[in-house]
Coordinates of C-alpha atoms and ligand atoms in Angstrom, one line a residue:
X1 CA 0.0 0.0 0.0
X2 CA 1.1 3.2 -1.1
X3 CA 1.8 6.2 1.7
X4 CA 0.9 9.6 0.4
X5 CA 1.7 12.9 2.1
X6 CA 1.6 16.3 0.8
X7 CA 1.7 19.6 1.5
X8 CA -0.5 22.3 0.9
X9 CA -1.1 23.8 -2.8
X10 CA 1.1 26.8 -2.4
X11 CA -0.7 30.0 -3.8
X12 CA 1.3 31.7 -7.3
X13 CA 0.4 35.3 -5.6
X14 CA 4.2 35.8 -4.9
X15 CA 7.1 33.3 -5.1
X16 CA 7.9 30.7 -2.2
X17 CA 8.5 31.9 1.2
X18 CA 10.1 30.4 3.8
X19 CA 6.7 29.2 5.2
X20 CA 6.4 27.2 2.4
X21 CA 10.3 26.0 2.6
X22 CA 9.1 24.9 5.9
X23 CA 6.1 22.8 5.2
X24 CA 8.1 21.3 2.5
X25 CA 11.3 19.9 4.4
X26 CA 9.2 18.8 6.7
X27 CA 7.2 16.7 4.5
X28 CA 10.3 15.9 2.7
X29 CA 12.3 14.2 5.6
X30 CA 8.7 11.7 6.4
X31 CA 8.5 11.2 2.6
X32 CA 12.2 9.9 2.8
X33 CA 11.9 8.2 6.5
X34 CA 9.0 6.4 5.1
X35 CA 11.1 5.2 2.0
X36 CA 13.8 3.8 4.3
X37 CA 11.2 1.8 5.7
X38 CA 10.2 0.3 2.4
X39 CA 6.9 2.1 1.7
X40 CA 5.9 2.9 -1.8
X41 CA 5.4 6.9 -1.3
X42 CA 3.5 9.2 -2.9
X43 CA 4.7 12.8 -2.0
X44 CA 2.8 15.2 -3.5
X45 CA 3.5 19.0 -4.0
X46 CA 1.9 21.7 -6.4
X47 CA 0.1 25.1 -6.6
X48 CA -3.1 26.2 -6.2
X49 CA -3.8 28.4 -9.8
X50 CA -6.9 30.0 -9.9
X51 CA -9.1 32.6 -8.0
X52 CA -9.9 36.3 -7.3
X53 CA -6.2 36.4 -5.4
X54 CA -4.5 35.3 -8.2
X55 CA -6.5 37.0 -11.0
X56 CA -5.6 40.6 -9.5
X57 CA -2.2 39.8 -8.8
X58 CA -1.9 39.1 -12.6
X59 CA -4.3 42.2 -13.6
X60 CA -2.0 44.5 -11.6
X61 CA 1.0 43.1 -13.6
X62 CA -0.6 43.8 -16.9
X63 CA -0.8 40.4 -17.8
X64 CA -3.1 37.3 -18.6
X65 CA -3.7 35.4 -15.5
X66 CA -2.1 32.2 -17.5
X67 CA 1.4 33.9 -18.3
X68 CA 1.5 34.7 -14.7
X69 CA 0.7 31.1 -13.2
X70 CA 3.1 29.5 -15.9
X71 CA 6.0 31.8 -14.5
X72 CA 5.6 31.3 -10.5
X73 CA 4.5 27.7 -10.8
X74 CA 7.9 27.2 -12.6
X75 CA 9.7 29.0 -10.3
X76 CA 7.9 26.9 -7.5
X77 CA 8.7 23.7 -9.3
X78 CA 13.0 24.9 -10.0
X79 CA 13.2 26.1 -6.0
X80 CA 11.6 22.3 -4.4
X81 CA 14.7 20.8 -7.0
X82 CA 17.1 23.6 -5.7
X83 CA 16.1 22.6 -2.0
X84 CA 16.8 19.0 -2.8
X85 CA 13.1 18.0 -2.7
X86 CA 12.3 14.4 -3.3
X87 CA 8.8 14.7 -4.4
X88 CA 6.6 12.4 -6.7
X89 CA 3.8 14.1 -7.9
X90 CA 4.0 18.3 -8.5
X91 CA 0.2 19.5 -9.6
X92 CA -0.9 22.4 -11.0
X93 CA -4.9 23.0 -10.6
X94 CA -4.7 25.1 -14.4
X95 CA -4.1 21.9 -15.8
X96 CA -6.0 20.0 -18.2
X97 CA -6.4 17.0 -16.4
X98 CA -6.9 18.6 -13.2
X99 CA -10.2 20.0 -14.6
X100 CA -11.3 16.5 -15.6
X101 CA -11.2 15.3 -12.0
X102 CA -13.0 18.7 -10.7
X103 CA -16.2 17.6 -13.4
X104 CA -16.3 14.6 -12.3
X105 CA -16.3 15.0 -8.7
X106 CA -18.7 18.0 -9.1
X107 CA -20.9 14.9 -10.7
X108 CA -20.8 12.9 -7.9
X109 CA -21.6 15.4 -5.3
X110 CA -24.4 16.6 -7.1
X111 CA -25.3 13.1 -7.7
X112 CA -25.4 12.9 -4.2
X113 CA -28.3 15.9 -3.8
X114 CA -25.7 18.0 -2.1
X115 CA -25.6 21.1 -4.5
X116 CA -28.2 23.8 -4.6
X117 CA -28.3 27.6 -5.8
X118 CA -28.1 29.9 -2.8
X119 CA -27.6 33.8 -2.3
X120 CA -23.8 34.1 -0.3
X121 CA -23.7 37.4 1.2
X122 CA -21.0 38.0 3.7
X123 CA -17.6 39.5 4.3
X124 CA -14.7 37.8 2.3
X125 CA -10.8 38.2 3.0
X126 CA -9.9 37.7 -1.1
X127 CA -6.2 36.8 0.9
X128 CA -7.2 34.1 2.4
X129 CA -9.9 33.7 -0.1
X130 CA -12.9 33.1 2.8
X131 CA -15.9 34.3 4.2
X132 CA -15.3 35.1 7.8
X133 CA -17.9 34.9 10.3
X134 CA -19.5 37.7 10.8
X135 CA -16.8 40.0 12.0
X136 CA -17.4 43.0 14.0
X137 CA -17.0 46.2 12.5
X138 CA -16.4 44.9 9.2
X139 CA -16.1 47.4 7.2
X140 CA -13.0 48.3 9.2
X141 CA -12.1 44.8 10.2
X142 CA -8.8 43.8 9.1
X143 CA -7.9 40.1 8.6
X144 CA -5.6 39.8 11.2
X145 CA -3.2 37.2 8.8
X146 CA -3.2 39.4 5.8
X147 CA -4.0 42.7 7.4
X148 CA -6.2 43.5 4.6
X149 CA -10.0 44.9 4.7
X150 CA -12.7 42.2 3.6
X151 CA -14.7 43.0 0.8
X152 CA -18.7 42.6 1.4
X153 CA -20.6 39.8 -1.3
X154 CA -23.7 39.3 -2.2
X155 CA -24.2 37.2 -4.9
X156 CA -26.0 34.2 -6.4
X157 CA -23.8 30.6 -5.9
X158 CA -24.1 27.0 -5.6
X159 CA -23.5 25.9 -2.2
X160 CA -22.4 22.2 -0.8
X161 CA -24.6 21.0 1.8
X162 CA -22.0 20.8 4.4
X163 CA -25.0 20.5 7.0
X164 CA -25.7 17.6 5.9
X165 CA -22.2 16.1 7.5
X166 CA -22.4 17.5 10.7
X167 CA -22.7 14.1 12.6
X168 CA -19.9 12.3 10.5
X169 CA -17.5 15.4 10.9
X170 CA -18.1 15.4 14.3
X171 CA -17.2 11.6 14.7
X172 CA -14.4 11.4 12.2
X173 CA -12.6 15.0 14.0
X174 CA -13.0 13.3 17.7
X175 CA -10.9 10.2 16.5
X176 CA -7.2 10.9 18.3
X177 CA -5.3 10.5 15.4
X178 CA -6.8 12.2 12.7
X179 CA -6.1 16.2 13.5
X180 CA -3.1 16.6 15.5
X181 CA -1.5 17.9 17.6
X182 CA -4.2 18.0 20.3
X183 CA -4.6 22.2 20.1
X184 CA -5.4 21.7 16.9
X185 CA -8.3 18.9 17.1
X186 CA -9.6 21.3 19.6
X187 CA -9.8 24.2 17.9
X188 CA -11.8 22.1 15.3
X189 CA -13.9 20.7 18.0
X190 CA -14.8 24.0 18.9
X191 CA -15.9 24.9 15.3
X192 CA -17.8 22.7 13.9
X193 CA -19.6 21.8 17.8
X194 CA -21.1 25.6 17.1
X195 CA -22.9 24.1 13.7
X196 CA -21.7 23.3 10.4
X197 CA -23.4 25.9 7.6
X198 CA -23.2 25.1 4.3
X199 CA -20.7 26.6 1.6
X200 CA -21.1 28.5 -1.7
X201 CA -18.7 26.3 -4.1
X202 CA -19.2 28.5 -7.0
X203 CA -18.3 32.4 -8.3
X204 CA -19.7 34.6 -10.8
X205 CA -17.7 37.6 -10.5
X206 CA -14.4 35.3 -11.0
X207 CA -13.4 34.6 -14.4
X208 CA -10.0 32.9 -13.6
X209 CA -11.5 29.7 -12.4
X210 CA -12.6 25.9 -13.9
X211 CA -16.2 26.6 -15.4
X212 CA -18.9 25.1 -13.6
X213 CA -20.6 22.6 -16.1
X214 CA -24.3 23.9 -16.9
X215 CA -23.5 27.4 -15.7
X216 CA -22.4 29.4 -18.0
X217 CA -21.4 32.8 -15.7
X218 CA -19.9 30.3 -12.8
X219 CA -16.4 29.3 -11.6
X220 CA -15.9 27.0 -8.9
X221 CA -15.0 28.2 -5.9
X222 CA -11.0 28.2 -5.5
X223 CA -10.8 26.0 -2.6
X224 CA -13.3 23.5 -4.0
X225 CA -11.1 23.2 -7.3
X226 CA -8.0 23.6 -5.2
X227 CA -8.2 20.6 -2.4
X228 CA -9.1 18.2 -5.7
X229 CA -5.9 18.3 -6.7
X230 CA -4.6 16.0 -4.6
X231 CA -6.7 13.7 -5.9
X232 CA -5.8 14.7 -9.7
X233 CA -2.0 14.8 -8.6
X234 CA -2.3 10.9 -7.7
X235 CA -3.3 10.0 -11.2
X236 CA -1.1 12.4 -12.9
X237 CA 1.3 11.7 -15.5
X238 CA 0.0 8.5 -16.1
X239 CA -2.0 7.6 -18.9
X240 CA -5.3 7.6 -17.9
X241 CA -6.3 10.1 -15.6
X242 CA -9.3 9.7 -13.3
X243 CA -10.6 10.1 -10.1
X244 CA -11.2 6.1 -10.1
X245 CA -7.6 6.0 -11.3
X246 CA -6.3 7.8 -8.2
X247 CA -8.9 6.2 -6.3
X248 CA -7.5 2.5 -6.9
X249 CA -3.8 4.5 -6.8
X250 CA -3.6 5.4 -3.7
X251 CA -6.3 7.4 -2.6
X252 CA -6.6 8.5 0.8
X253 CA -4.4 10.5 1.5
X254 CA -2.0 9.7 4.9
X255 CA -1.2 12.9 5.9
X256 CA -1.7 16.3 4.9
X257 CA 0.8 18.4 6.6
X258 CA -0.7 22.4 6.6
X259 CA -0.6 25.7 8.4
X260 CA -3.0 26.1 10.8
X261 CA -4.7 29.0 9.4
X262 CA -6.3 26.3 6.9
X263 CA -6.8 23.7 8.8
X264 CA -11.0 24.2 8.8
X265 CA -10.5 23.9 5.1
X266 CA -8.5 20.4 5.4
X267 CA -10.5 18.6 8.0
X268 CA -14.2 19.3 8.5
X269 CA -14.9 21.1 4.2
X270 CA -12.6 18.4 2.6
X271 CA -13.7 15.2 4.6
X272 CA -17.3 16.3 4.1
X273 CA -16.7 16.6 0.1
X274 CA -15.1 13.4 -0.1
X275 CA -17.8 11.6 1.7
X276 CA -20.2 13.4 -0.3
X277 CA -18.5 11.5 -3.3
X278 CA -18.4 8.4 -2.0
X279 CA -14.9 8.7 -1.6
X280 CA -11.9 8.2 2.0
X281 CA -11.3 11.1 4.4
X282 CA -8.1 12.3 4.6
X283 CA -5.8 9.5 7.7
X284 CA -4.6 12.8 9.2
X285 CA -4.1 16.0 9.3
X286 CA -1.1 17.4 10.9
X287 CA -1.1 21.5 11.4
X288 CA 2.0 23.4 11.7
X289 CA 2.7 26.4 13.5
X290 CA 3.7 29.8 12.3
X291 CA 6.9 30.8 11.6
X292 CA 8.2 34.7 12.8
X293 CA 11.7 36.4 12.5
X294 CA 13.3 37.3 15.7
X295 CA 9.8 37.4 17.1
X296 CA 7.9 39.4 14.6
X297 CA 5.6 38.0 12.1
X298 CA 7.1 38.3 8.6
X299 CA 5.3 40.5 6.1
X300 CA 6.4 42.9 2.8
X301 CA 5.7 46.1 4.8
X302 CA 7.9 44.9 7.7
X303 CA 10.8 44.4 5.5
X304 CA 11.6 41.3 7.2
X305 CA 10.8 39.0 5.0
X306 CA 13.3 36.1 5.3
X307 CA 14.3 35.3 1.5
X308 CA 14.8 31.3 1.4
X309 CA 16.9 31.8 -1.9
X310 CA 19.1 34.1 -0.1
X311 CA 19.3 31.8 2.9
X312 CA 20.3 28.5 0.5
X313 CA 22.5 30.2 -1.1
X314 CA 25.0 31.6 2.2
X315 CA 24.2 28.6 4.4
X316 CA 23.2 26.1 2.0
X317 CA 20.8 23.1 2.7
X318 CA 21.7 21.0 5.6
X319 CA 22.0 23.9 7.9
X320 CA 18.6 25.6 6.8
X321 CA 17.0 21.9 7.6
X322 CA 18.5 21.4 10.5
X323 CA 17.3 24.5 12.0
X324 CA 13.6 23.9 11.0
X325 CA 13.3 20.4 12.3
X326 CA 15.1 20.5 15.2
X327 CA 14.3 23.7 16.7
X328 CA 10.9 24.1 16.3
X329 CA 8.5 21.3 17.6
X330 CA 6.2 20.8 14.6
X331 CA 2.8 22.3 15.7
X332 CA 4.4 25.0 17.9
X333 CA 5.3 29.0 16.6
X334 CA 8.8 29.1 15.3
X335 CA 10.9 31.5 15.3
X336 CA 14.2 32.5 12.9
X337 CA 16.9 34.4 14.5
X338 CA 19.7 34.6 12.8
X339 CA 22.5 34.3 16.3
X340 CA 20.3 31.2 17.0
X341 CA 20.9 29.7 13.5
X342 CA 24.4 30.2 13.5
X343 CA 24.8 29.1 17.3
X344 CA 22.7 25.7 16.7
X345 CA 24.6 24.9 13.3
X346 CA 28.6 25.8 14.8
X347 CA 27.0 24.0 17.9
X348 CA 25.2 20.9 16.7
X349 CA 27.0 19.8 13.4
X350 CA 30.3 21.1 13.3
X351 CA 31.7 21.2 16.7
X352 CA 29.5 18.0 17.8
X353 CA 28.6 15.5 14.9
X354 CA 31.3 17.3 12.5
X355 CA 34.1 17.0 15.2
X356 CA 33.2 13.9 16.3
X357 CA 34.1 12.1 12.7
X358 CA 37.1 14.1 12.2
X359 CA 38.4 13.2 15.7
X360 CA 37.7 9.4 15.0
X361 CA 38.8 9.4 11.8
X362 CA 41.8 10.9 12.5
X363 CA 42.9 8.7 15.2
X364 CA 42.1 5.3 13.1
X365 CA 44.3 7.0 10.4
X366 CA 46.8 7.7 13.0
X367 CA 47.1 4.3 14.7
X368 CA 45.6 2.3 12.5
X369 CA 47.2 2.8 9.0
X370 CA 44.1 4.8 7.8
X371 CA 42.1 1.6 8.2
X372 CA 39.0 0.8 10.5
X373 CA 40.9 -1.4 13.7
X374 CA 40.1 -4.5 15.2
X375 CA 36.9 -5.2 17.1
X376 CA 37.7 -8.0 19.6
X377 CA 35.5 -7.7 22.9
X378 CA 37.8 -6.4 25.7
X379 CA 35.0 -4.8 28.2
X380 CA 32.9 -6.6 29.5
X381 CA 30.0 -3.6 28.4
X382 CA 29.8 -2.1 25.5
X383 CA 28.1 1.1 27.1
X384 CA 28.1 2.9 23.5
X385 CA 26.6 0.2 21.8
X386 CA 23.2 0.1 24.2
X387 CA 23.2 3.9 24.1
X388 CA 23.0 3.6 20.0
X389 CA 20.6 0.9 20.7
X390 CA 18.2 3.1 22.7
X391 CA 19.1 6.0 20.2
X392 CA 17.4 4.2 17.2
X393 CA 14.5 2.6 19.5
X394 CA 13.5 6.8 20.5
X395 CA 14.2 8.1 16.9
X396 CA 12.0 5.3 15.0
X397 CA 9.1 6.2 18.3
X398 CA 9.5 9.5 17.2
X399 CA 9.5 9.6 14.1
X400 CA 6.8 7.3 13.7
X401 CA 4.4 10.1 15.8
X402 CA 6.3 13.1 13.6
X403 CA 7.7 14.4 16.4
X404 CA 11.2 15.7 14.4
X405 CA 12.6 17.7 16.7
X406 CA 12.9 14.7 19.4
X407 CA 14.5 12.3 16.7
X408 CA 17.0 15.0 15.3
X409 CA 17.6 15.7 19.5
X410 CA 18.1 11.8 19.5
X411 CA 21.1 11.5 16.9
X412 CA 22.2 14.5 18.5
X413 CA 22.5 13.3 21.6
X414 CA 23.9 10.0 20.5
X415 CA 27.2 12.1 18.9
X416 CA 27.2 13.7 22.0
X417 CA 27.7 10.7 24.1
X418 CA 30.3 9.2 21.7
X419 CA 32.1 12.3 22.1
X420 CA 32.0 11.9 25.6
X421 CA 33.0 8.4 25.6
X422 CA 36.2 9.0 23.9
X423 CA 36.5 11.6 26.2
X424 CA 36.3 9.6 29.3
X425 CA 38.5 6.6 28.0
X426 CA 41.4 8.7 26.6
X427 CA 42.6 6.1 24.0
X428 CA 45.8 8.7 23.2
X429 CA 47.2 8.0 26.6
X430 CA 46.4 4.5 26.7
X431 CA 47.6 3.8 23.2
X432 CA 51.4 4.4 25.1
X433 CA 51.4 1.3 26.5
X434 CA 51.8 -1.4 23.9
X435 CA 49.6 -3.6 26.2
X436 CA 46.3 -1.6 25.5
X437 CA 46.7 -1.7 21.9
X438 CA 43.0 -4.6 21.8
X439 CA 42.0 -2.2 24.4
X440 CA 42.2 0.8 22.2
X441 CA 41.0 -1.2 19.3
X442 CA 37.9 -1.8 20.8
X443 CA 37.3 2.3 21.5
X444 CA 38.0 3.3 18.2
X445 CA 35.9 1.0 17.1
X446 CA 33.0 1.5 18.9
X447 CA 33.6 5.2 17.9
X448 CA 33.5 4.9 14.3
X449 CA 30.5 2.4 14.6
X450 CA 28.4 5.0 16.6
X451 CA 29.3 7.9 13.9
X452 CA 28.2 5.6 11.1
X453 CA 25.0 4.9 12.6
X454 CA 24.6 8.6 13.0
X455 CA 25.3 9.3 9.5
X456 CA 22.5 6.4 8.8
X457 CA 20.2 8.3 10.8
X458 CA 20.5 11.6 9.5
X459 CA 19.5 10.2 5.8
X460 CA 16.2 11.8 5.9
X461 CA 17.1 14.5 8.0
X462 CA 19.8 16.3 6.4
X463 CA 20.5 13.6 3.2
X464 CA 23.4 15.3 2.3
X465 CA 25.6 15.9 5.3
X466 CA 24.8 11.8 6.5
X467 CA 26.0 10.8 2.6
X468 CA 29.3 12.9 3.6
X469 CA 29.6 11.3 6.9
X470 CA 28.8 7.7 5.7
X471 CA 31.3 8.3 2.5
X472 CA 34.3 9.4 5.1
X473 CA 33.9 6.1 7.0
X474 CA 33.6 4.2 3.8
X475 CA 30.3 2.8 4.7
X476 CA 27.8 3.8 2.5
X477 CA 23.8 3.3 2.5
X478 CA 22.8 0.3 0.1
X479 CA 19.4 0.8 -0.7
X480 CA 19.2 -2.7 -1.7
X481 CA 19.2 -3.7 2.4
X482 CA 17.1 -2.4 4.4
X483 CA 17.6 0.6 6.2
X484 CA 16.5 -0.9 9.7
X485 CA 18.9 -3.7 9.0
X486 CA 21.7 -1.7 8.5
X487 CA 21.6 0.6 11.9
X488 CA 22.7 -3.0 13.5
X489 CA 25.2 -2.9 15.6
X490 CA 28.9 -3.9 14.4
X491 CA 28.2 -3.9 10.8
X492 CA 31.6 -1.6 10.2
X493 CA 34.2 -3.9 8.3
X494 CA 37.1 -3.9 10.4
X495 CA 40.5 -3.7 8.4
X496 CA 38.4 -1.8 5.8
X497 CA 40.2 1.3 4.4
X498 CA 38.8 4.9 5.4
X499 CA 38.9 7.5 2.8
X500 CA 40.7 10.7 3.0
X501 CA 38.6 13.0 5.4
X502 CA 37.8 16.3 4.5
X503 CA 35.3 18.5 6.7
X504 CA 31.5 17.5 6.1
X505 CA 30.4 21.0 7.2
X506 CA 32.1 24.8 7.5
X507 CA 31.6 26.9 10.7
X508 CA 29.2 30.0 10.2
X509 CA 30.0 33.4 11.1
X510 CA 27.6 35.4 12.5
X511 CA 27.1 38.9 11.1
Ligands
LIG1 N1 -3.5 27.7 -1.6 C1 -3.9 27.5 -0.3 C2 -3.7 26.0 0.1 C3 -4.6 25.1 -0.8 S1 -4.3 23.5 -0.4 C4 -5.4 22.6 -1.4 C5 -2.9 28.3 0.6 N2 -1.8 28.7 0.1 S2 -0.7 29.6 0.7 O1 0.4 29.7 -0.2 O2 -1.3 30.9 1.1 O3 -0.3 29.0 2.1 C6 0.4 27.7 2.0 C7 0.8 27.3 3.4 O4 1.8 28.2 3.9 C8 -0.3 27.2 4.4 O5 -0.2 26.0 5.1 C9 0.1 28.3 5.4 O6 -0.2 28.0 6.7 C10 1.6 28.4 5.3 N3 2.2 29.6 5.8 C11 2.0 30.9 5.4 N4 2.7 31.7 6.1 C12 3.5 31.0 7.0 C13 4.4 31.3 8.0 N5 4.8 32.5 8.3 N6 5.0 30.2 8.6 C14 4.6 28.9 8.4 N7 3.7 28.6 7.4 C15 3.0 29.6 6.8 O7 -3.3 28.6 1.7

């Protein structure tokens, strides 16, 4: 069975922002952890095309809403392969076949009775591109994410009987796994305990949309178009392309990973469509903090916005996605500041994990004619090998519940404690006294064996750096074995020659 993730359609208003860069890694390093375990995944990625957003954007340009999407969906598309994004599946909703999938879902939820013409009047945030509920003052109200005044409607649209759903919603949202983390499910709760009111899913003063078949002045409503194409991203580039395709493909999805601002959108609208069509829920959805900059939101008019092209460019990838996973606890605010960044990177992997293989390295080279030594049992405990053992055990428990932080704190922790261990055992004063010489073995040894399965463990972490660690101890991954079977203890060839080392990361200055 396939395993599908994805993140959210990102919006072509402006180019990607580290918020996106964010959700992305994020859903990068479980697309890859779930590889290593052998599941067939599905990683989906794409933008979301149409709407009254995206149609002024390109109006204020001068230019055909078409020629705009075409431009930022191909930067979107170049920046995921700059980042070193191993996604599947990358869907844009202006495409051909995307539109196929919206008819024919549109069929089977009106098949279902659950479309009607309505009047929507209300106050809409085109930013967000939602009604809000009845804000006060709203002709001064200003969304509090965009900061933007809402524009009042009143106009004739077909709505989805949401209603309708109100007692499956409520069952489906109160299962403990399906919107996490727990803040989140409540906030839902919350919502849809105070009534479910059905939707308008069409627009007749927006032109940039997919028609609505039968009505010739209607769009559909960007969201409605937008959330289908995960479902048309599943079948894509394959040869026939429909919703039973993706259906019998992989349909549901495992996890959405999202913002919290749209999480209404993902687990009480989007469950209830599906249903609606006979089709899955979503397994889960998991909603994601906000990101700030040294404690400020970012935004244009600050001037703080955090440019992720500049940031892969002077620190590259490794450090960027180390920062994002293992300082902020995925569902918690996160914050970017910059002494931070540079601390946690000299810190974490060049004066711990960094060190540590230079330091081991060096001595096998040393003492050992640049080859890995002997492994003969001297102690009579092998105190690093339980503590790697233990290490895996937490990081696969974590990991397994997305908790990134506490598996990157894991490996983290496990080069601290090798570090410490050669520390505490001195091997360079022992090595003076000829008789030590298994005894010394044995350390260096162990030493090496922890780094490797470091390096192992940072594969969907920070792919790069644990290649450059692995490479340097001349123990590379083979996908061809198991990943779980290769974080065994004592798999490093002794005798086996170790490469030339060179550092695996530079220390950052701090400006
Ligand atoms: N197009 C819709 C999603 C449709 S999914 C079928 C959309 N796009 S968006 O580009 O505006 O937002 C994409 C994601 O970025 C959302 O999950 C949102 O929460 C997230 N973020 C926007 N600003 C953010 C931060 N400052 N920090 C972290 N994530 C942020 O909504």
């Amino acid at each position: 069975m396939s395993f599908v993730i994805t993140t959210p359609l990102y919006y072509v208003n402006d180019k990607p922002h580290l918020g996106s860069v964010y959700t992305t890694i994020i859903c990068d390093a479980i697309a890859r952890y779930k590889r290593l375990l052998g599941r067939h995944v599905i990683f989906i990625t794409g933008v979301d095309e149409h709407g009254l957003k995206i149609q002024r954007t390109a109006n204020e340009k001068g230019i055909e809403p078409k020629t705009h999407c075409d431009e930022i969906s191909e930067i979107f598309n170049i920046n995921w392969k700059k980042w070193d994004i191993s996604f599947d599946k990358f869907i844009r909703t202006s495409s051909k076949n995307h539109e196929l999938i919206v008819n024919e879902f549109y069929e089977r939820v009106k098949a279902s009775d659950d479309i009607y013409m309505g009047v929507q009047k209300g106050w809409y945030c085109v930013g967000c591109e939602e009604f809000k509920d009845n804000p006060e003052n709203s002709s001064t109200y200003k969304c509090p994410i965009h900061q933007k005044n809402l524009e009042w409607k009143n106009e004739e649209n077909l709505f989805f009987r949401l209603s309708k759903y109100q007692e499956q919603i409520e069952k489906l949202i109160h299962e403990p796994t399906f919107i996490e983390p727990i803040e989140r499910r409540n906030e839902i709760i919350k919502f849809v305990s105070r009534g479910l009111k059905d939707f308008s899913i069409s627009r007749t003063n927006v032109s940039w949309g997919i028609g609505v078949p039968g009505y010739d002045n209607h769009t559909f409503y960007v969201w409605f178009d937008a959330l289908l194409g995960y479902v048309s991203a599943i079948s894509s580039n394959t040869l026939e392309h429909s919703l039973e395709k993706s259906i019998n493909e992989g349909w549901p999805v495992d996890i959405h990973l999202i913002g919290k601002d749209i999480l209404r959108f993902h687990a009480v609208y989007w469950p209830a469509m599906l249903i609606s069509a006979g089709m899955s829920a979503p397994k889960k959805v998991l909603g994601h903090g906000f990101l700030t900059r040294e404690g400020q939101k970012m935004g244009k008019s600050l001037g703080n916005v955090l440019d992720p092209d500049l940031l892969l460019s002077k620190y590259g990838n490794d450090p960027v996605r180390w920062y994002l996973i293992k300082d902020i606890s995925l569902g918690n605010d996160g914050d970017f500041q910059d002494k931070r960044f540079v601390d946690i990177i000299n810190n974490d992997l060049a004066n711990t994990i960094g060190n540590l293989l230079n330091r081991a390295s060096s001595m096998s080279r040393k003492w050992f004619d640049n080859k890995v030594p002997n492994n003969e049992k001297i102690s009579s405990e092998n105190k690093l090998e339980n503590f790697a053992k233990i290490t895996i055990e937490n990081y696969i428990h974590n990991f397994d519940i997305y908790k990134l932080d506490l598996a990157a704190n894991e490996v983290l922790n496990l080069a601290i404690n090798t570090n410490l261990y050669l520390n505490d055992n001195q091997p360079w004063l022992l090595i003076k006294e000829n008789d030590n010489l298994p005894l010394v073995e044995e350390i260096i040894y162990n030493v090496l064996e922890s780094t490797r399965i470091i390096g192992l463990l940072l594969l969907p972490l920070l792919p790069k750096l644990s290649s450059k660690i692995n490479e340097q101890l001349g123990s590379i991954y083979r996908s061809e074995i198991p990943w779980e079977h290769q974080l065994k203890w004592g798999l490093l060839t002794t005798n086996s020659s170790l490469p030339k080392p060179s550092p695996i990361i530079n220390k950052l200055e701090y400006e």
